[in-house]
CSV table of C-alpha atoms in Angstrom, one decimal:
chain,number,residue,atom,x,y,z
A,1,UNK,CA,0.0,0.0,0.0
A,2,UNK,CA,2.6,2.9,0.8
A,3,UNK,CA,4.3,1.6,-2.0
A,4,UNK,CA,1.4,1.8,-4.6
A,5,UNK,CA,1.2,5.7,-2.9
A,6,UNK,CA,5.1,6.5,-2.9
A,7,UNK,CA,5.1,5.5,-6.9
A,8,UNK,CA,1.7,7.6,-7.4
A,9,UNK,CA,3.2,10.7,-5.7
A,10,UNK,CA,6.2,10.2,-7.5
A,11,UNK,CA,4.8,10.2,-11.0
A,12,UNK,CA,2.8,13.1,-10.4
A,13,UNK,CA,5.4,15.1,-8.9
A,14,UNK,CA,7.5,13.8,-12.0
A,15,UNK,CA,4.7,15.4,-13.8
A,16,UNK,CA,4.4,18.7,-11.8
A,17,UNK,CA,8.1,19.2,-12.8
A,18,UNK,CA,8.6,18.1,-15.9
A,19,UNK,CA,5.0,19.2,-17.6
A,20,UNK,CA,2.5,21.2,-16.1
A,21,UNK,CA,4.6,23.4,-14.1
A,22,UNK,CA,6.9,24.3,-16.9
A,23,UNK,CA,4.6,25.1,-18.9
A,24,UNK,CA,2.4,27.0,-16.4
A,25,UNK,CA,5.3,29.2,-15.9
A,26,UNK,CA,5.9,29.5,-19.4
A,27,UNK,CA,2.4,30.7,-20.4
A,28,UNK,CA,2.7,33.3,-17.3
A,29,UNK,CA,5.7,34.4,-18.5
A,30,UNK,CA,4.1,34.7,-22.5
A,31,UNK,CA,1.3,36.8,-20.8
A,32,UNK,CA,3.3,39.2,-18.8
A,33,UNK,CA,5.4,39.3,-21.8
A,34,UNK,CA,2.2,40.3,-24.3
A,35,UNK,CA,1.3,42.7,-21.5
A,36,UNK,CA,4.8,44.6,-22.3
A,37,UNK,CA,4.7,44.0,-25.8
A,38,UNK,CA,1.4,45.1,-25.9
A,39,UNK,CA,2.0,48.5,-24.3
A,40,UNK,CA,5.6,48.8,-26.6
A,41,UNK,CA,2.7,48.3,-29.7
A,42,UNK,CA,0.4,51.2,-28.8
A,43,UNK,CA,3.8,53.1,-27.5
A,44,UNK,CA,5.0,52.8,-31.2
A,45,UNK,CA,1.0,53.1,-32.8
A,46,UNK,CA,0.9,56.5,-30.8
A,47,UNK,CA,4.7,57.7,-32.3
A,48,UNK,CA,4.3,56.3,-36.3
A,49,UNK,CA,0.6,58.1,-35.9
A,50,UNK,CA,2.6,61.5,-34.9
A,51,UNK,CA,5.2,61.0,-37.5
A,52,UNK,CA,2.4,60.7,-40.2
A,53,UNK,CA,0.6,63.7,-38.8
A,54,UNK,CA,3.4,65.8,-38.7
A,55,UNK,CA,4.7,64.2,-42.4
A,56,UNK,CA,0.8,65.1,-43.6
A,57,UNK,CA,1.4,68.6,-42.2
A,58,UNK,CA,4.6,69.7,-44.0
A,59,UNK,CA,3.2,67.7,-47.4
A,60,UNK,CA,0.1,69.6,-47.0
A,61,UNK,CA,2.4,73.0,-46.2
A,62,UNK,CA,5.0,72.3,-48.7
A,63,UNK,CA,1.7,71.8,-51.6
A,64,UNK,CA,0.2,75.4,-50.6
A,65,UNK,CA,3.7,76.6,-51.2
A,66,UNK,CA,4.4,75.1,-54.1
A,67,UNK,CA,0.7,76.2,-55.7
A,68,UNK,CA,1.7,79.8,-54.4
A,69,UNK,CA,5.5,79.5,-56.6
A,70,UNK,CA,3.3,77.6,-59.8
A,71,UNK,CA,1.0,80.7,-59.6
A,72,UNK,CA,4.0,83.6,-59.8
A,73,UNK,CA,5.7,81.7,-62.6
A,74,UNK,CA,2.0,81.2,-64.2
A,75,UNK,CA,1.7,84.4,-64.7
A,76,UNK,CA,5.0,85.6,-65.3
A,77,UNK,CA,5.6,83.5,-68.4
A,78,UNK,CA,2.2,84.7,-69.3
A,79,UNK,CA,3.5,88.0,-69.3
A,80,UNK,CA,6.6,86.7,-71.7
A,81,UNK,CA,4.5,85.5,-73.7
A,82,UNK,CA,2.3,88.7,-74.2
A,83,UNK,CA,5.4,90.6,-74.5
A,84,UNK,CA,6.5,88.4,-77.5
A,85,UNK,CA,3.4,88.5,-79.0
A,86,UNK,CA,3.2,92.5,-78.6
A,87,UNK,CA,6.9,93.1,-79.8
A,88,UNK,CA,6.4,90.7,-82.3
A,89,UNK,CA,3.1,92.6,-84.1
A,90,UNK,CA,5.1,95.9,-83.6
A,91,UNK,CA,8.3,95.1,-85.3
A,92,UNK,CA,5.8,93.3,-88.1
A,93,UNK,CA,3.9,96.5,-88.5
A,94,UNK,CA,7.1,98.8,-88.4
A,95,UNK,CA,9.2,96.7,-91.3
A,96,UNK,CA,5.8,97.1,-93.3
A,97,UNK,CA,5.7,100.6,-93.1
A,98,UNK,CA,9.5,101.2,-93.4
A,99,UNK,CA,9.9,98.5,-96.7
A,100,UNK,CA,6.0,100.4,-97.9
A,101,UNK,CA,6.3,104.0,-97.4
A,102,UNK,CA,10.3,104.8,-97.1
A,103,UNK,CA,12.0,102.1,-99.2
A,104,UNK,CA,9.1,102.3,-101.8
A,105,UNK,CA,8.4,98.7,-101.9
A,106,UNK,CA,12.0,97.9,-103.4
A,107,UNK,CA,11.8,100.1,-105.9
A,108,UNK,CA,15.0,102.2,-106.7
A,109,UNK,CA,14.3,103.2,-109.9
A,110,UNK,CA,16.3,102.1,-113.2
A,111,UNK,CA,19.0,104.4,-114.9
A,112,UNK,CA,18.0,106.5,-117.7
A,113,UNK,CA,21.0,106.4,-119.4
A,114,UNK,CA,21.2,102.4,-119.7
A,115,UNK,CA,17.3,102.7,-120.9
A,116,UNK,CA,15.2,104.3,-123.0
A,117,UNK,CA,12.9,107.0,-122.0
A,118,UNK,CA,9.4,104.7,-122.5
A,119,UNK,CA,11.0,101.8,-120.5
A,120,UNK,CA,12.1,104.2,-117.6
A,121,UNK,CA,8.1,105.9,-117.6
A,122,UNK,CA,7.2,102.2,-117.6
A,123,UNK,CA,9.4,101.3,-114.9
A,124,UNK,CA,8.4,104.2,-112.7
A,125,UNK,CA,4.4,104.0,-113.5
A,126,UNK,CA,4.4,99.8,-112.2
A,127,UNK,CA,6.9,101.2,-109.6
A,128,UNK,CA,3.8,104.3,-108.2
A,129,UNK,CA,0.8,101.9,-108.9
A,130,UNK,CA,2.4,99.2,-106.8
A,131,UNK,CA,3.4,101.5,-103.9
A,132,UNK,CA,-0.3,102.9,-104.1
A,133,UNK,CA,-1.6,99.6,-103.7
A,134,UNK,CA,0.2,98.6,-100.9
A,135,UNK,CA,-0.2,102.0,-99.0
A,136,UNK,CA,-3.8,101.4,-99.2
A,137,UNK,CA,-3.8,97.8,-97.8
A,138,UNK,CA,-1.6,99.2,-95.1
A,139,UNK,CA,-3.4,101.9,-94.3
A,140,UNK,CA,-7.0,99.5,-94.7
A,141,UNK,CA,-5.5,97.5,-92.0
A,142,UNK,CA,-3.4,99.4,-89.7
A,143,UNK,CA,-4.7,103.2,-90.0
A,144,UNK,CA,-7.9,102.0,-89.0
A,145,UNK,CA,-10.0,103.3,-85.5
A,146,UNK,CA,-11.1,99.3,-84.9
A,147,UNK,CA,-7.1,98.3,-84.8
A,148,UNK,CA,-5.7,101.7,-83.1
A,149,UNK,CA,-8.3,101.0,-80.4
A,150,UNK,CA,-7.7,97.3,-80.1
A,151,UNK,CA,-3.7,97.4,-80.1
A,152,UNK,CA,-3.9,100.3,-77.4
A,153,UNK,CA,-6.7,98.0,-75.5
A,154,UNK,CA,-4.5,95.2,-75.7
A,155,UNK,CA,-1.4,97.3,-74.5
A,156,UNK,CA,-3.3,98.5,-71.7
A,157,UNK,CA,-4.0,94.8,-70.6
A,158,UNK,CA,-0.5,94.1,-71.1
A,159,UNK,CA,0.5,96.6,-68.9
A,160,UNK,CA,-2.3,95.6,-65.6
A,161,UNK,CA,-0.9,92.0,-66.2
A,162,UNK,CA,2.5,93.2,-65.7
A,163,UNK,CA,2.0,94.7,-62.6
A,164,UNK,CA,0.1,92.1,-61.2
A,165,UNK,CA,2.5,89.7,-61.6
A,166,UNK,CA,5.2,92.3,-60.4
A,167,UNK,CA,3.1,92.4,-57.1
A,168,UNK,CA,3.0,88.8,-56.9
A,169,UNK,CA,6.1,88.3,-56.9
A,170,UNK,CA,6.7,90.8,-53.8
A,171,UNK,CA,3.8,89.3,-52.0
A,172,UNK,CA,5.3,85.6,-52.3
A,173,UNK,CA,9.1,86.6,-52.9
A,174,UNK,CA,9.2,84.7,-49.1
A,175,UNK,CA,9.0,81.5,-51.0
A,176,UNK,CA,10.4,81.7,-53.9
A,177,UNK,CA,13.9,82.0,-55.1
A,178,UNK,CA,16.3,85.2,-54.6
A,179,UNK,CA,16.8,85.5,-58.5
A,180,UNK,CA,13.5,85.6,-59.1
A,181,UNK,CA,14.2,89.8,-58.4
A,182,UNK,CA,15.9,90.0,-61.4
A,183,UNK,CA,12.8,88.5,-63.4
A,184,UNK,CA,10.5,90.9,-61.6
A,185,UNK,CA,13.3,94.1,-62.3
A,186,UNK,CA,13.3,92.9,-66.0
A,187,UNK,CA,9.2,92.6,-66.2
A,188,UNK,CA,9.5,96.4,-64.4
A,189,UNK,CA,11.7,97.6,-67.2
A,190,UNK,CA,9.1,96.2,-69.9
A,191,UNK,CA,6.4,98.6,-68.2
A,192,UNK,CA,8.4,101.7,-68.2
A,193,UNK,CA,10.0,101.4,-71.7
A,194,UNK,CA,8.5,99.3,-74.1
A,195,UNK,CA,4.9,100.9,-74.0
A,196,UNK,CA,6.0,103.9,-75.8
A,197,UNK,CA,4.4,105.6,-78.8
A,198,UNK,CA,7.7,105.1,-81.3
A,199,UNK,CA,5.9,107.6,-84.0
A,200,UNK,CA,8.2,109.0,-86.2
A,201,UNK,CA,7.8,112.9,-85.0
A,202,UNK,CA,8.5,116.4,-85.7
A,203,UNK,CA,10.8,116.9,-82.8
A,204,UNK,CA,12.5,113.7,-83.8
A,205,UNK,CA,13.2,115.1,-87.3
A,206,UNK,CA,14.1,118.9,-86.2
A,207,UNK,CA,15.4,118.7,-82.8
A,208,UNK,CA,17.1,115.6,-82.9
A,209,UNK,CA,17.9,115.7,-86.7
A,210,UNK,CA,16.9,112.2,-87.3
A,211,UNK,CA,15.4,111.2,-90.3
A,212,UNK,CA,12.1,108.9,-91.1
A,213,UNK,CA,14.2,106.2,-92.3
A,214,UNK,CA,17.1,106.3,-89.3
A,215,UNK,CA,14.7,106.5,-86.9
A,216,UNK,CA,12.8,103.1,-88.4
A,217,UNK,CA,15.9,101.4,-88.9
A,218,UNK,CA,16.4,101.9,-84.8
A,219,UNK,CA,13.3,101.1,-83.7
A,220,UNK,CA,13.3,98.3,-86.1
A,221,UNK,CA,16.5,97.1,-85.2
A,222,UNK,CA,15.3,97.4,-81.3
A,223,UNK,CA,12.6,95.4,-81.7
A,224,UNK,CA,14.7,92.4,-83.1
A,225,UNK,CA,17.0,93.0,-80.1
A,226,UNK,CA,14.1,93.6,-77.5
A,227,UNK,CA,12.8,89.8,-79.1
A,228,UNK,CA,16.0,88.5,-78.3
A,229,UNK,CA,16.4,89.3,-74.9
A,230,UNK,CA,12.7,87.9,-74.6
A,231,UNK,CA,12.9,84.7,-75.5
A,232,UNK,CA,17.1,84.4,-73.2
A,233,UNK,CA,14.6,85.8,-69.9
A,234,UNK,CA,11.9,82.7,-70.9
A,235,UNK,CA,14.7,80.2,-71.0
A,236,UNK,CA,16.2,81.6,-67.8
A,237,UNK,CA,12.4,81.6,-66.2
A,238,UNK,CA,11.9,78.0,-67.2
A,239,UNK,CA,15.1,77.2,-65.7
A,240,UNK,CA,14.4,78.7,-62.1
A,241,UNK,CA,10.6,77.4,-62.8
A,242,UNK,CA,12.2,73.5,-63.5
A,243,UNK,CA,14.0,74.1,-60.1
A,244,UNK,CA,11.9,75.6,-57.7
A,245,UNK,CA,8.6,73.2,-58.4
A,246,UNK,CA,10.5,70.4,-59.0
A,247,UNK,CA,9.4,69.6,-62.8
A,248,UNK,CA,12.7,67.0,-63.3
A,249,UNK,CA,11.3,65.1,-60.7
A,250,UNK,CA,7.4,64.9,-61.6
A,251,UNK,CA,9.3,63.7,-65.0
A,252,UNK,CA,10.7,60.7,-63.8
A,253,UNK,CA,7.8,59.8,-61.1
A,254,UNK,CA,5.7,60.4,-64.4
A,255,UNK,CA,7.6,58.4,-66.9
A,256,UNK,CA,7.8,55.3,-63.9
C-alpha cells in the first residue's frame, strides 16, 4: 500500500516538474510578456501616428507653397508671352511701313541712261501703282480706328498683367527663389520702356535731326533685339521654374 502511494506521488510530482509546471510558468511568463509588448505596440502606434501627422502637415504646407510658386511663374511666363506676341506685331507692322512707305516697296528706280525713255516711264508708272496699292492695304489694316483701339486696349492689358505679376512676386518673394528679383526688375523695365508711342515725329526730325528712315531702322532694329532678350529671360524663367517646383522630378515619377 505505501508503496502503490510513494510510486503515485512520485509520477505526479514527476509530472508537476517536468510538464504542467513548466509550462504553467511559461504561459505566465508569455502573458506578462504580451502585456509589455502590448503596451511597446500602442507606444509605437501613438509615435508612427505622430510621425504621419506631422509628415501630412509639411506635405500639406509644402503643396500650398508650391501652388503659391506655380502661380507667380503662371503668370509671369504669361507676361513673356504677351510681351513676345506685342513686340512681335510691332516690329511686323514697323518693317511694313518702313519696306512700304520709305523704301518704296523695293523700288530704286532704273537708270535712264542704260534705258530708253518709255522703258524708264514704264518702270516708274508699275513702280507708283504698286506702292499705291500697298499704301492702301496698309493703311486698310493698320490706320484704322477698330485696330488703333484694339492694339492700345490690348497694351493697356498688357501693362495691368505686368504689374500684377510684379506684385505677386513681392507678396510671395518669401517662397520663392532670390533670383527671381531680377525676373520681376526685367518685367519692371518692360512697363516703363516698351509701352511707348515710337511715331516717327517732328521733334524727332528737327530737334534731334533724325530722319524717317534712321529712326525706323532703330526702332526696327530694337525690336529684333528687345525679341531677343525675350525669349534668353523665358529660357532663364523656365530654368528657375524647373528648379523651384520640381518639374525634373514629376518627370521621372511620371515616366515610372
Amino acid at each position: 500500500m505505501f508503496i502503490a502511494v510513494a510510486i503515485v506521488q512520485a509520477i505526479a510530482t514527476g509530472y508537476l516538474k517536468k510538464g504542467y509546471l513548466p509550462e504553467k510558468g511559461k504561459l505566465k511568463a508569455l502573458t506578462e510578456g504580451y502585456h509589455e509588448i502590448q503596451k511597446q505596440l500602442t507606444a509605437n502606434t501613438r509615435i508612427v501616428e505622430g510621425i504621419k501627422d506631422d509628415l501630412a502637415k509639411k506635405t500639406w504646407a509644402s503643396q500650398q507653397v508650391w501652388e503659391l510658386k506655380k502661380d507667380a511663374y503662371d503668370k509671369i511666363w504669361i507676361n513673356l508671352l504677351e510681351m513676345t506676341d506685342y513686340v512681335s506685331e510691332r516690329l511686323a507692322v514697323d518693317q511694313k511701313y518702313y519696306e512700304i512707305f520709305i523704301n518704296n516697296c523695293g523700288y530704286s528706280g532704273i537708270d535712264p541712261e542704260v534705258y530708253s525713255e518709255e522703258i524708264v516711264k514704264k518702270y516708274d508708272k508699275n513702280a507708283e501703282d504698286e506702292i499705291a496699292i500697298e499704301k492702301e492695304k496698309f493703311n486698310r489694316k493698320y490706320n484704322t480706328e477698330q485696330y488703333i483701339s484694339e492694339q492700345k486696349n490690348m497694351k493697356m492689358l498688357y501693362i495691368e498683367n505686368l504689374k500684377s505679376s510684379i506684385k505677386n512676386i513681392e507678396i510671395n518673394s518669401i517662397y520663392l527663389s532670390p533670383e527671381i528679383e531680377q525676373v520681376s526688375q526685367f518685367l519692371k523695365s518692360l512697363v516703363d520702356d516698351q509701352f511707348k508711342d515710337n511715331s516717327y515725329t517732328w521733334i524727332i526730325s528737327e530737334q534731334e535731326g533724325i530722319s524717317e528712315w534712321e529712326w525706323y531702322d532703330h526702332i526696327i532694329f530694337e525690336y529684333e533685339k528687345l525679341l531677343e532678350v525675350l525669349r534668353k529671360e523665358m529660357k532663364n524663367v523656365k530654368t528657375l521654374a524647373s528648379v523651384e517646383l520640381n518639374l525634373d522630378d514629376h518627370k521621372v515619377q511620371s515616366s515610372n
